[in-house]
Coordinates of C-alpha atoms in Angstrom, one line a residue:
M247 CA 110.2 116.4 118.8
A248 CA 113.8 117.3 118.9
G249 CA 115.1 120.7 118.1
K250 CA 114.0 124.3 118.7
T251 CA 111.6 126.2 116.6
K252 CA 113.2 127.2 113.4
K253 CA 113.1 131.0 112.8
S254 CA 112.2 132.3 109.4
E255 CA 115.1 133.5 107.3
A256 CA 112.9 136.0 105.7
S257 CA 113.0 139.5 107.2
S258 CA 110.0 140.9 108.9
S259 CA 108.3 143.8 107.2
S260 CA 105.9 146.4 108.3
S261 CA 104.2 146.0 105.0
R262 CA 103.1 142.4 105.8
N263 CA 99.3 142.5 106.0
S264 CA 97.2 140.7 108.5
S265 CA 96.3 137.8 106.3
R266 CA 100.0 137.1 105.7
S267 CA 100.9 137.3 109.4
S268 CA 98.2 134.9 110.3
N269 CA 99.6 132.5 107.7
H270 CA 101.4 130.6 110.4
R271 CA 104.1 133.3 110.8
G272 CA 106.8 134.3 108.4
E273 CA 106.6 135.0 104.7
S274 CA 107.4 133.1 101.5
V275 CA 110.2 134.6 99.5
V276 CA 110.8 133.2 96.0
V277 CA 113.1 133.8 93.1
D278 CA 111.7 133.2 89.6
Y279 CA 114.0 131.0 87.5
G280 CA 111.6 130.8 84.6
K281 CA 111.3 127.9 82.1
N282 CA 113.9 125.3 81.5
K283 CA 114.5 122.6 78.9
S284 CA 116.6 119.6 79.9
S285 CA 117.0 115.9 79.1
C286 CA 114.5 113.6 80.7
G287 CA 115.4 111.1 83.4
Y288 CA 112.3 109.0 82.8
C289 CA 112.0 108.3 79.1
K290 CA 115.8 108.7 78.6
S291 CA 115.2 110.9 75.6
S292 CA 118.4 112.4 74.2
A293 CA 116.6 115.6 73.3
R294 CA 115.9 118.4 75.7
S295 CA 112.3 117.3 76.0
S296 CA 111.7 117.8 79.7
I297 CA 110.2 121.2 80.3
S298 CA 109.5 122.8 83.7
H299 CA 109.2 126.0 85.5
G300 CA 111.5 126.6 88.5
L301 CA 111.5 128.8 91.6
G302 CA 114.3 129.3 94.1
T303 CA 113.1 129.8 97.7
Q304 CA 114.6 131.7 100.6
S305 CA 111.7 130.7 102.9
I306 CA 108.2 129.5 102.4
T307 CA 105.3 129.1 104.8
I308 CA 103.6 125.7 105.2
N309 CA 100.3 127.1 103.9
D310 CA 101.8 128.5 100.8
Y311 CA 103.7 125.3 100.1
Q312 CA 100.5 123.3 100.6
D313 CA 98.8 125.5 98.0
L314 CA 101.7 125.1 95.6
L315 CA 101.4 121.3 95.9
D316 CA 97.8 121.6 95.0
R317 CA 98.9 123.4 91.8
G318 CA 101.3 120.7 90.8
W319 CA 104.6 122.0 92.3
R320 CA 107.2 119.9 94.2
R321 CA 110.4 120.7 95.9
S322 CA 113.9 119.3 95.8
G323 CA 115.7 120.9 98.8
C324 CA 115.1 124.6 98.5
F325 CA 114.3 124.4 94.8
L326 CA 110.6 124.2 93.6
Y327 CA 109.7 122.9 90.1
K328 CA 106.5 122.4 88.1
P329 CA 106.3 120.5 84.8
E330 CA 104.9 122.4 81.8
M331 CA 102.4 119.6 81.4
E332 CA 101.1 120.3 77.9
K333 CA 104.7 120.6 76.6
T334 CA 106.9 118.3 78.5
C335 CA 107.7 114.8 77.2
C336 CA 106.5 112.9 80.4
P337 CA 103.6 114.8 82.1
A338 CA 103.8 114.3 85.8
Y339 CA 100.5 114.4 87.7
T340 CA 100.4 115.1 91.4
I341 CA 98.9 112.0 93.1
R342 CA 97.3 111.8 96.6
L343 CA 95.3 109.4 98.7
K344 CA 92.7 110.2 101.4
A345 CA 94.1 108.3 104.3
G346 CA 90.7 107.5 105.9
D347 CA 89.5 105.8 102.7
F348 CA 92.6 103.7 102.1
V349 CA 92.0 100.0 101.4
P350 CA 95.2 97.9 101.5
S351 CA 95.8 95.4 98.7
K352 CA 96.7 91.8 99.3
E353 CA 100.4 92.6 98.6
Q354 CA 100.4 95.5 101.0
L355 CA 98.9 93.2 103.7
R356 CA 101.6 90.6 102.9
V357 CA 104.2 93.3 103.5
S358 CA 102.8 94.1 106.9
R359 CA 102.6 90.4 107.9
R360 CA 106.2 89.8 106.7
M361 CA 107.5 92.6 108.8
Q362 CA 105.5 91.3 111.8
R363 CA 107.0 87.8 111.4
F364 CA 110.5 89.3 111.1
L365 CA 110.0 91.2 114.3
E366 CA 108.6 88.1 116.0
G367 CA 111.6 86.1 115.0
T368 CA 110.0 83.7 112.6
L369 CA 112.0 85.3 109.7
D370 CA 115.7 85.4 110.3
C371 CA 117.9 87.7 108.2
K372 CA 121.6 87.3 108.4
R373 CA 124.4 89.5 106.9
P374 CA 125.8 88.7 103.5
V375 CA 129.2 87.3 103.3
E376 CA 132.0 88.2 101.0
T377 CA 132.3 87.4 97.3
V378 CA 134.3 84.3 96.3
E379 CA 135.9 84.4 92.9
D380 CA 135.8 81.3 90.8
P381 CA 139.0 80.7 88.9
N382 CA 137.2 78.5 86.4
A383 CA 134.6 81.2 85.5
S384 CA 135.0 83.5 82.5
K385 CA 134.9 87.1 83.7
D386 CA 132.9 88.3 80.8
T387 CA 130.2 85.6 81.1
C388 CA 130.1 84.4 84.7
S389 CA 130.4 85.7 88.2
R390 CA 130.2 83.8 91.4
T391 CA 129.0 84.7 94.9
H392 CA 129.3 82.7 98.1
L393 CA 126.0 82.5 100.0
G394 CA 127.3 80.9 103.1
V395 CA 124.0 79.6 104.6
S396 CA 125.1 77.0 107.2
S397 CA 121.6 75.7 107.7
L398 CA 121.6 74.6 104.0
A399 CA 125.1 73.1 104.3
V400 CA 125.3 69.7 102.7
K401 CA 126.0 67.1 105.3
E402 CA 126.8 63.4 105.1
S403 CA 123.8 61.3 106.2
S404 CA 122.5 57.8 106.2
S405 CA 119.0 59.1 105.4
N406 CA 116.8 56.9 103.2
N407 CA 115.9 58.0 99.7
N408 CA 112.6 59.6 100.7
E409 CA 114.2 61.8 103.3
E410 CA 116.8 62.8 100.8
K411 CA 114.2 63.7 98.3
D412 CA 112.3 65.7 100.8
G413 CA 115.5 67.6 101.7
E414 CA 116.2 68.4 98.1
E415 CA 112.6 69.6 97.5
N416 CA 112.9 71.9 100.5
I417 CA 116.1 73.4 99.2
M418 CA 114.7 73.9 95.7
R419 CA 111.6 75.5 97.2
F420 CA 113.6 77.7 99.4
L421 CA 116.0 78.8 96.6
S422 CA 112.9 79.5 94.3
D423 CA 111.5 81.7 97.0
Q424 CA 114.8 83.4 97.4
V425 CA 115.2 84.1 93.7
G426 CA 111.5 85.3 93.6
N427 CA 112.2 87.9 96.3
V428 CA 115.3 89.0 94.5
V429 CA 113.2 89.6 91.4
R430 CA 110.9 91.6 93.6
A431 CA 113.8 93.6 94.9
C432 CA 115.0 94.4 91.4
S433 CA 111.5 95.5 90.5
E434 CA 111.3 97.7 93.6
S435 CA 114.6 99.3 92.8
G436 CA 113.4 100.1 89.3
E437 CA 115.7 97.7 87.5
F438 CA 112.7 95.8 86.1
P439 CA 109.5 97.3 84.8
D440 CA 106.3 97.1 86.8
I441 CA 104.7 94.0 85.3
Q442 CA 103.7 90.5 86.5
F443 CA 106.7 88.2 86.2
P444 CA 106.5 84.4 86.2
K445 CA 107.3 82.6 89.4
A446 CA 111.0 81.4 89.7
S447 CA 111.5 77.7 89.7
V448 CA 114.9 76.3 90.7
K449 CA 115.5 72.7 89.5
K450 CA 118.1 70.1 90.4
V451 CA 120.8 69.5 87.8
S452 CA 121.4 65.7 87.3
Q453 CA 124.8 64.3 87.7
A454 CA 124.7 63.1 84.1
K455 CA 124.1 66.6 82.8
R456 CA 126.9 68.0 84.9
K457 CA 129.3 65.8 83.2
I458 CA 128.6 67.2 79.8
L459 CA 128.9 70.9 80.9
V460 CA 132.0 73.0 80.9
K461 CA 134.9 72.5 83.3
G462 CA 134.1 73.8 86.7
S463 CA 130.5 72.6 86.7
E464 CA 131.1 69.4 88.6
D465 CA 129.8 71.0 91.8
L466 CA 126.7 72.4 90.1
L467 CA 123.6 71.4 92.0
Y468 CA 120.7 73.6 91.0
S469 CA 119.8 76.0 88.2
T470 CA 117.0 78.3 87.0
N471 CA 116.2 79.9 83.7
I472 CA 114.2 82.7 85.2
A473 CA 116.3 85.4 83.4
F474 CA 115.1 84.1 80.1
Q475 CA 111.5 84.2 81.3
I476 CA 111.9 87.7 82.6
A477 CA 113.4 88.9 79.3
A478 CA 110.5 87.3 77.3
T479 CA 107.9 88.8 79.7
I480 CA 109.4 92.3 79.3
K481 CA 109.5 91.9 75.5
R482 CA 105.8 90.9 75.4
S483 CA 104.8 93.8 77.6
L484 CA 106.6 96.3 75.4
P485 CA 105.9 95.1 71.8
D486 CA 106.9 98.5 70.4
Q487 CA 110.1 98.9 72.3
K488 CA 112.0 99.4 69.1
D489 CA 110.1 102.6 68.6
G490 CA 111.3 104.1 71.9
N491 CA 110.0 102.1 74.8
Q492 CA 113.3 100.3 75.2
G493 CA 114.7 103.6 76.5
R494 CA 112.4 103.3 79.5
L495 CA 114.1 100.1 80.6
S496 CA 117.2 100.1 82.8
R497 CA 120.3 100.1 80.6
N498 CA 121.8 97.5 83.1
I499 CA 119.5 94.8 81.7
T500 CA 119.4 95.7 78.0
D501 CA 121.7 95.4 75.0
E502 CA 121.2 96.3 71.4
N503 CA 118.6 93.6 71.0
G504 CA 116.5 94.6 74.0
P505 CA 116.2 92.8 77.4
S506 CA 119.2 90.5 77.8
P507 CA 118.9 87.2 79.8
K508 CA 122.6 87.3 80.4
L509 CA 122.5 90.8 81.9
I510 CA 119.3 90.0 83.8
A511 CA 120.9 87.0 85.4
E512 CA 124.0 89.0 86.4
K513 CA 121.7 91.6 88.0
L514 CA 119.9 88.9 89.9
E515 CA 123.3 87.5 91.0
S516 CA 124.4 90.9 92.2
F517 CA 121.3 91.2 94.4
L518 CA 121.8 87.7 95.8
N519 CA 125.2 89.0 96.8
Q520 CA 123.5 91.8 98.8
L521 CA 120.7 89.7 100.2
A522 CA 122.5 86.4 100.9
K523 CA 122.6 84.5 104.1
T524 CA 124.5 81.5 105.2
S525 CA 123.9 78.4 103.0
G526 CA 127.0 76.6 102.0
L527 CA 126.0 77.3 98.4
S528 CA 127.4 79.7 95.8
V529 CA 125.5 81.3 92.9
R530 CA 126.9 82.1 89.5
A531 CA 125.2 83.9 86.6
C532 CA 126.3 82.1 83.4
N533 CA 125.0 83.1 79.9
G534 CA 121.5 83.8 81.2
H535 CA 121.3 80.9 83.6
L536 CA 121.4 81.3 87.4
N537 CA 123.3 78.4 88.8
F538 CA 123.8 77.2 92.4
Y539 CA 126.9 75.3 93.4
S540 CA 128.2 73.5 96.4
A541 CA 131.0 75.3 98.2
A542 CA 132.3 71.9 99.4
K543 CA 135.1 70.2 97.5
H544 CA 133.4 66.9 97.8
A545 CA 130.1 68.1 96.4
S546 CA 130.3 65.8 93.4
T547 CA 129.4 62.9 95.6
Y548 CA 126.3 64.7 96.9
E549 CA 123.8 62.6 95.0
S550 CA 124.7 59.3 96.6
S551 CA 126.0 60.2 100.0
Q552 CA 124.7 63.5 101.2
T553 CA 121.4 65.2 102.2
V554 CA 120.2 68.4 103.8
S555 CA 119.5 68.7 107.5
V556 CA 116.3 70.6 107.4
S557 CA 113.1 70.1 109.3
K558 CA 110.0 69.4 107.1
G559 CA 107.9 72.5 106.4
S560 CA 110.6 74.9 107.3
A561 CA 111.1 75.9 103.6
A562 CA 107.5 76.9 103.4
S563 CA 108.0 79.4 106.2
S564 CA 110.9 81.0 104.3
V565 CA 108.8 83.4 102.2
S566 CA 111.6 85.8 101.7
K567 CA 115.3 86.2 101.0
G568 CA 117.2 86.1 104.2
C569 CA 114.9 83.7 105.9
S570 CA 117.0 80.9 107.4
L571 CA 115.8 77.3 107.3
K572 CA 115.9 76.2 110.9
N573 CA 115.9 72.7 112.3
S574 CA 113.5 71.8 115.1
S575 CA 115.9 72.6 117.9
E576 CA 116.6 76.1 116.5
N577 CA 112.9 76.8 116.1
T578 CA 112.5 76.6 119.9
Q579 CA 114.8 79.7 120.3
V580 CA 113.0 82.7 118.9
K581 CA 114.8 86.0 118.7
R582 CA 112.4 88.9 118.8
R583 CA 113.3 92.2 117.3
R584 CA 112.4 95.8 118.2
L585 CA 111.3 98.3 115.6
E586 CA 111.4 102.0 116.6
I587 CA 110.2 104.8 114.4
H588 CA 111.6 108.2 115.3
L589 CA 110.3 111.5 113.7
K590 CA 112.9 114.3 113.8
R591 CA 113.3 117.7 112.3
S592 CA 115.2 117.8 109.0
S593 CA 118.9 118.2 109.8
F594 CA 122.2 116.6 108.8
D595 CA 122.9 113.3 110.5
S596 CA 126.1 111.4 109.7
E597 CA 124.5 108.0 110.2
E598 CA 121.7 108.9 107.8
Y599 CA 124.2 110.1 105.3
A600 CA 126.2 106.9 105.5
L601 CA 123.0 104.9 104.9
Y602 CA 122.1 107.2 102.0
R603 CA 125.5 106.7 100.3
R604 CA 125.2 102.9 100.6
Y605 CA 121.7 102.9 99.3
Q606 CA 122.5 105.1 96.3
M607 CA 125.6 103.1 95.3
M608 CA 124.1 99.6 95.8
V609 CA 120.5 100.1 94.6
H610 CA 120.9 102.9 92.1
N611 CA 124.4 102.2 91.0
D612 CA 125.6 105.7 91.7
T613 CA 129.4 106.3 91.8
P614 CA 130.9 107.7 95.0
D615 CA 131.7 111.0 93.5
H616 CA 128.0 111.5 92.8
V617 CA 126.9 110.8 96.3
T618 CA 128.6 113.7 98.1
E619 CA 127.7 115.2 101.4
S620 CA 126.9 118.6 99.8
S621 CA 124.5 117.0 97.2
Y622 CA 122.8 115.0 100.0
R623 CA 122.3 118.2 102.0
R624 CA 120.9 120.1 99.0
F625 CA 118.5 117.3 98.1
L626 CA 117.2 115.9 101.4
V627 CA 118.3 118.1 104.3
D628 CA 117.9 121.7 103.2
T629 CA 114.4 123.0 103.4
P630 CA 112.8 126.4 102.9
L631 CA 109.7 125.4 105.0
I632 CA 109.2 127.6 108.1
F633 CA 108.6 125.3 111.0
V634 CA 105.4 125.7 113.0
P635 CA 105.5 124.3 116.5
P636 CA 102.5 122.5 118.1
T637 CA 99.8 124.7 119.6
G638 CA 97.6 122.2 121.4
D639 CA 94.5 123.8 120.0
G640 CA 93.6 121.1 117.4
T641 CA 95.1 123.0 114.5
V642 CA 98.7 121.6 114.5
P643 CA 99.8 118.0 115.2
P644 CA 102.1 117.3 118.2
C645 CA 105.2 117.3 116.0
G646 CA 104.4 120.6 114.4
F647 CA 104.4 121.5 110.7
G648 CA 107.6 121.5 108.5
S649 CA 110.2 119.1 107.1
F650 CA 111.1 115.9 108.9
H651 CA 113.1 112.7 108.6
Q652 CA 111.4 109.6 109.8
Q653 CA 113.9 107.0 111.0
Y654 CA 113.2 103.3 111.1
V655 CA 115.5 101.6 113.7
I656 CA 115.6 97.8 114.3
D657 CA 117.5 96.7 117.4
G658 CA 119.4 99.9 117.5
K659 CA 120.4 99.8 113.8
L660 CA 119.2 102.5 111.4
V661 CA 117.7 100.6 108.4
A662 CA 115.6 103.2 106.6
V663 CA 114.9 107.0 106.5
G664 CA 111.8 108.6 105.0
V665 CA 112.0 112.3 104.1
I666 CA 108.6 113.9 104.5
D667 CA 106.9 117.3 104.7
I668 CA 104.0 117.6 107.2
L669 CA 101.6 120.3 106.0
P670 CA 98.1 121.6 107.0
R671 CA 96.2 119.1 104.8
C672 CA 98.7 116.3 104.1
L673 CA 101.8 114.4 104.7
S674 CA 103.9 114.8 101.6
S675 CA 106.3 111.9 101.0
K676 CA 109.5 113.1 99.3
Y677 CA 112.1 110.3 99.4
L678 CA 113.1 107.0 101.1
F679 CA 116.4 105.4 101.4
W680 CA 117.1 102.1 103.1
D681 CA 119.7 99.4 103.9
P682 CA 120.0 97.0 100.9
D683 CA 120.3 94.1 103.4
F684 CA 116.7 94.7 104.3
A685 CA 115.2 94.9 100.8
F686 CA 113.3 91.6 101.4
L687 CA 111.1 93.5 103.9
S688 CA 110.0 95.9 101.1
P689 CA 110.8 99.0 103.1
G690 CA 109.3 101.4 100.6
K691 CA 105.9 99.7 100.8
Y692 CA 106.1 99.3 104.5
S693 CA 107.1 103.0 105.1
A694 CA 104.2 104.1 102.9
L695 CA 101.8 102.1 105.0
Q696 CA 103.3 103.6 108.1
E697 CA 102.9 107.2 106.7
I698 CA 99.3 106.6 105.8
N699 CA 98.6 105.3 109.3
W700 CA 100.4 108.4 110.7
V701 CA 98.0 110.6 108.9
K702 CA 95.0 108.7 110.3
E703 CA 96.3 108.8 113.8
N704 CA 97.1 112.5 113.8
Q705 CA 93.7 113.6 112.5
A706 CA 92.7 113.6 116.1
H707 CA 95.2 116.4 116.7
C708 CA 94.6 118.3 113.4
S709 CA 91.3 117.7 111.7
T710 CA 92.5 119.3 108.4
L711 CA 95.3 116.7 108.1
Q712 CA 93.6 114.1 105.9
Y713 CA 95.7 113.3 102.8
Y714 CA 98.8 111.4 101.9
Y715 CA 100.7 112.8 98.9
L716 CA 102.9 110.4 97.0
G717 CA 104.6 113.0 94.7
Y718 CA 104.3 112.7 91.0
Y719 CA 102.7 110.0 88.9
I720 CA 103.9 109.5 85.3
H721 CA 101.7 107.0 83.6
S722 CA 104.3 106.1 81.0
C723 CA 106.9 105.4 83.6
S724 CA 106.7 101.9 85.1
K725 CA 108.6 103.0 88.2
M726 CA 105.6 105.1 89.1
R727 CA 102.9 102.5 88.8
Y728 CA 103.2 101.4 92.4
K729 CA 101.7 104.7 93.5
A730 CA 98.3 103.9 92.1
A731 CA 98.2 100.7 94.1
Y732 CA 97.5 102.8 97.2
S733 CA 93.8 103.0 96.6
P734 CA 91.6 105.0 96.1
S735 CA 94.0 107.6 94.8
E736 CA 93.4 110.9 92.9
L737 CA 95.3 112.8 90.2
L738 CA 95.4 116.5 90.0
C739 CA 94.0 118.0 86.8
P740 CA 96.9 120.0 85.1
L741 CA 94.6 122.8 83.9
R742 CA 91.9 123.4 86.5
Y743 CA 93.6 121.9 89.5
Q744 CA 90.7 119.7 90.5
W745 CA 91.2 116.2 91.9
V746 CA 90.0 113.3 89.7
P747 CA 89.8 109.7 90.8
F748 CA 92.5 107.5 89.3
A749 CA 89.9 105.0 88.2
I750 CA 88.6 107.7 85.8
A751 CA 92.0 109.0 84.8
K752 CA 93.7 105.8 84.0
P753 CA 91.8 104.8 80.8
L754 CA 92.3 108.4 79.6
L755 CA 96.0 108.3 80.2
D756 CA 96.2 104.9 78.5
R757 CA 95.3 106.8 75.3
K758 CA 97.6 109.8 75.6
P759 CA 100.0 111.3 78.2
Y760 CA 98.5 114.7 78.6
V761 CA 94.8 115.0 79.5
V762 CA 92.7 117.7 81.0
L763 CA 91.3 115.4 83.6
S764 CA 88.6 117.7 84.9
D765 CA 86.8 117.4 81.6
F766 CA 86.0 113.8 82.5
S767 CA 85.6 114.2 86.3
T768 CA 81.9 113.5 86.1
L769 CA 82.2 110.2 84.3
Q770 CA 81.0 107.9 87.0
D771 CA 79.3 105.3 84.8
R772 CA 79.4 103.8 81.4
E773 CA 76.6 105.8 80.0
S774 CA 78.7 109.0 80.5
L775 CA 81.6 107.7 78.5
P776 CA 82.4 109.7 75.4
P777 CA 82.3 107.8 72.1
H778 CA 86.1 107.4 71.8
V779 CA 86.5 105.7 75.3
S780 CA 85.4 102.1 75.1
E781 CA 83.4 100.5 77.9
D782 CA 86.1 98.1 79.1
V783 CA 88.7 100.8 79.8
M784 CA 86.8 102.1 82.7
E785 CA 87.9 99.0 84.6
V786 CA 91.2 99.8 86.3
Q787 CA 93.7 97.2 85.4
H788 CA 94.9 96.3 88.9
D789 CA 96.9 93.4 87.5
D790 CA 99.7 95.8 86.5
I791 CA 99.8 97.8 89.7
G792 CA 99.2 95.5 92.6
K793 CA 101.3 92.4 92.0
E794 CA 105.0 93.5 91.9
D795 CA 104.8 97.1 93.0
T796 CA 107.9 99.0 91.9
N797 CA 108.8 101.0 94.9
D798 CA 111.4 101.0 97.6
F799 CA 112.8 104.2 96.4
L800 CA 109.5 105.8 97.2
M801 CA 109.5 109.3 95.6
Y802 CA 112.2 108.4 93.1
D803 CA 110.5 111.0 90.9
D804 CA 112.1 113.8 93.0
E805 CA 115.5 112.2 92.4
G806 CA 114.8 112.1 88.6
M807 CA 114.3 115.9 88.7
M808 CA 117.5 117.2 90.2
E809 CA 117.9 121.0 90.2
P810 CA 118.6 122.1 86.6
E811 CA 120.5 125.2 85.4
Y812 CA 117.7 127.7 85.0
G813 CA 118.2 131.1 83.5
S814 CA 120.3 129.8 80.5
S815 CA 120.4 131.4 77.1
D816 CA 117.9 128.8 76.0
N817 CA 115.5 130.1 78.5
E818 CA 115.9 133.6 77.1
Q819 CA 115.3 132.4 73.6
H820 CA 111.9 130.9 74.6
L821 CA 110.8 133.8 76.8
A822 CA 108.8 135.5 74.1
S823 CA 106.9 132.4 73.3
V824 CA 105.6 131.8 76.8
D825 CA 101.8 131.9 77.0
V826 CA 100.7 134.3 79.8
E827 CA 97.2 135.1 80.9
D828 CA 95.8 138.5 81.5
G829 CA 95.9 139.4 85.1
D830 CA 96.5 142.3 87.4
V831 CA 100.1 142.0 88.5
S832 CA 100.1 145.4 90.2
N833 CA 99.6 143.9 93.7
I834 CA 102.4 141.4 93.5
L835 CA 104.8 142.1 96.4
I836 CA 108.4 142.8 95.2
G837 CA 111.4 142.1 97.4
L838 CA 113.9 144.8 96.6
K839 CA 116.8 146.1 98.7
G840 CA 115.5 144.7 101.9
S841 CA 112.0 146.2 101.5
R842 CA 108.6 144.9 100.3
V843 CA 106.8 147.1 97.8
K844 CA 103.9 146.3 95.6
F845 CA 104.8 146.2 91.9
K846 CA 102.6 149.2 91.0
F847 CA 104.6 151.4 93.4
A848 CA 108.1 149.9 92.7
F849 CA 108.9 151.3 89.3
R850 CA 108.2 154.0 86.8
P851 CA 105.8 153.0 84.0
S852 CA 108.7 153.2 81.5
E853 CA 110.6 150.6 83.6
R854 CA 107.9 148.1 84.0
S855 CA 107.5 146.5 80.6
Y856 CA 110.0 143.6 80.8
L857 CA 109.3 142.8 84.5
E858 CA 105.6 143.0 84.0
F859 CA 105.9 140.2 81.3
Q860 CA 107.8 138.1 83.8
L861 CA 105.3 138.7 86.5
R862 CA 102.4 137.6 84.3
R863 CA 104.2 134.4 83.5
Y864 CA 104.9 133.9 87.2
M865 CA 101.2 134.5 88.0
R866 CA 100.2 131.9 85.5
V867 CA 102.2 129.1 87.1
V868 CA 101.5 129.9 90.8
G869 CA 98.0 131.4 90.6
E870 CA 96.8 134.9 91.5
A871 CA 96.3 134.3 95.2
L872 CA 99.8 132.9 95.7
A873 CA 101.4 135.5 93.4
E874 CA 100.0 138.3 95.6
R875 CA 100.8 136.4 98.9
M876 CA 104.4 135.5 98.3
V877 CA 107.3 137.9 97.9
Y878 CA 108.8 138.0 94.4
S879 CA 112.5 138.6 95.2
L880 CA 114.7 140.6 92.8
E881 CA 117.6 140.4 95.2

């Protein structure tokens, strides 16, 4: 573990009691920002319907942050936030998984096998080449990208008709797999909702049909209408989209009429540009169709004089975008790759920042001015967690407790970075960014599996470390559905802070977004179901969470909750309406002028009224134990 032990920025105080000093050293110092209303990044509501409570942090102990997580808090840099669950538009439930109980799904096993084949050299990913503009294409309806895959280059051959047919079938099978993986990449980046899409099927375009198409289509070889199928599937899955669900879809694939085949095809084409490999073919999105063209000038004679030099069965092995079709001589030369996973303390790294910029701009379509070094530092580098070094006594893992960046390096190249917090009871996954050229490896799913395994392995060094926290789960947000695929997961009750199995929570959340889950935590069989919950809803619908998992921006929820401007006039207007519980706030430790004083000793009775109201609200959102343990700073 690189780096020296980080010292607490909080000042030591003689008033710190023994329970605080044993809390893995240091103290938690917070600033109460109160309640905030803002626009929602999930349902895209134009109203200020997202309501949360915010805390600024100067420092925080790992025990205190663990307890805050277990009360529904999350952090973005040094900023802590907690949704006002009963009032916000999109209630966000903390979700976790007990690592020792994890049962991988078929898709998750496929991700592991795909990575293994890639490392063994049976999958070959090559860099995308530059875009080639087509002078015959209309800019507002078509775009064209050169794929440059030499192994698919069309070569003159004296092959007989059967060999030619086999070659064409191999190409169509390969291109279908390639398009299918691009659909997966779009789903994983959040461009498409988390639903089961039809399998892509690329078909050959006959020479007769090419003749009746528009000018410039003479070299058209293959085509697929997958964009129309995707649009229809999305419409069927969101029958009430006119009533507001359309706002939950990416604006990059919708127009005034809903999901647009034209825009979907253009999105697929743009991902093919990122995920391409050498093929001698070009791809163009035209009015909803995804067309493949020969880059060779003499391609129009393809049907009678040319075939593809591909060994039989090689297309079947190309299960992913970026997997070259190799002939028999190439298959004898296997290039193995080396994957290294490095865990390092959270700190600024220029190589990580360059990868983050590329990821945000290519996957999330951010503009360069929104991906600055300062915003990156605030979001993913800065941390208030006080580092705890390893002790060797079975209470702390070998890396220590604190905030870390987990680097994934393939043959010396940084391809992904997971931002995580390692705490006494869990590994909390915050964010992941990755090289878009490696999207076909599903880095989000793969990193989640690695983090779960990390928890299992480190239980030998720290017996309390048992859980994997995946951040927030919003049932109405399709981008979050992948989290429940890591089974068996649990959701945190927003009222009593008890953990409830997702299998019990899901049918309840199908009915309404905010549920006091602990009211139903004992429902383990059909006989216990209340009258308004039908029998069949107790079956968890794995069909919509295990097929095309929408991840690869694991913990995108934290990105959707960037630090708002708390303490606004709107906050003051709503202050009087805040519901606060009766509680003794006299023992809350106040940070004032460099000292630590209990509230009951800090002010005269005549000066306490307004601050006492704020402290009661603060105690309600953090709980009595944390309210008395952390320092409430007025500085």
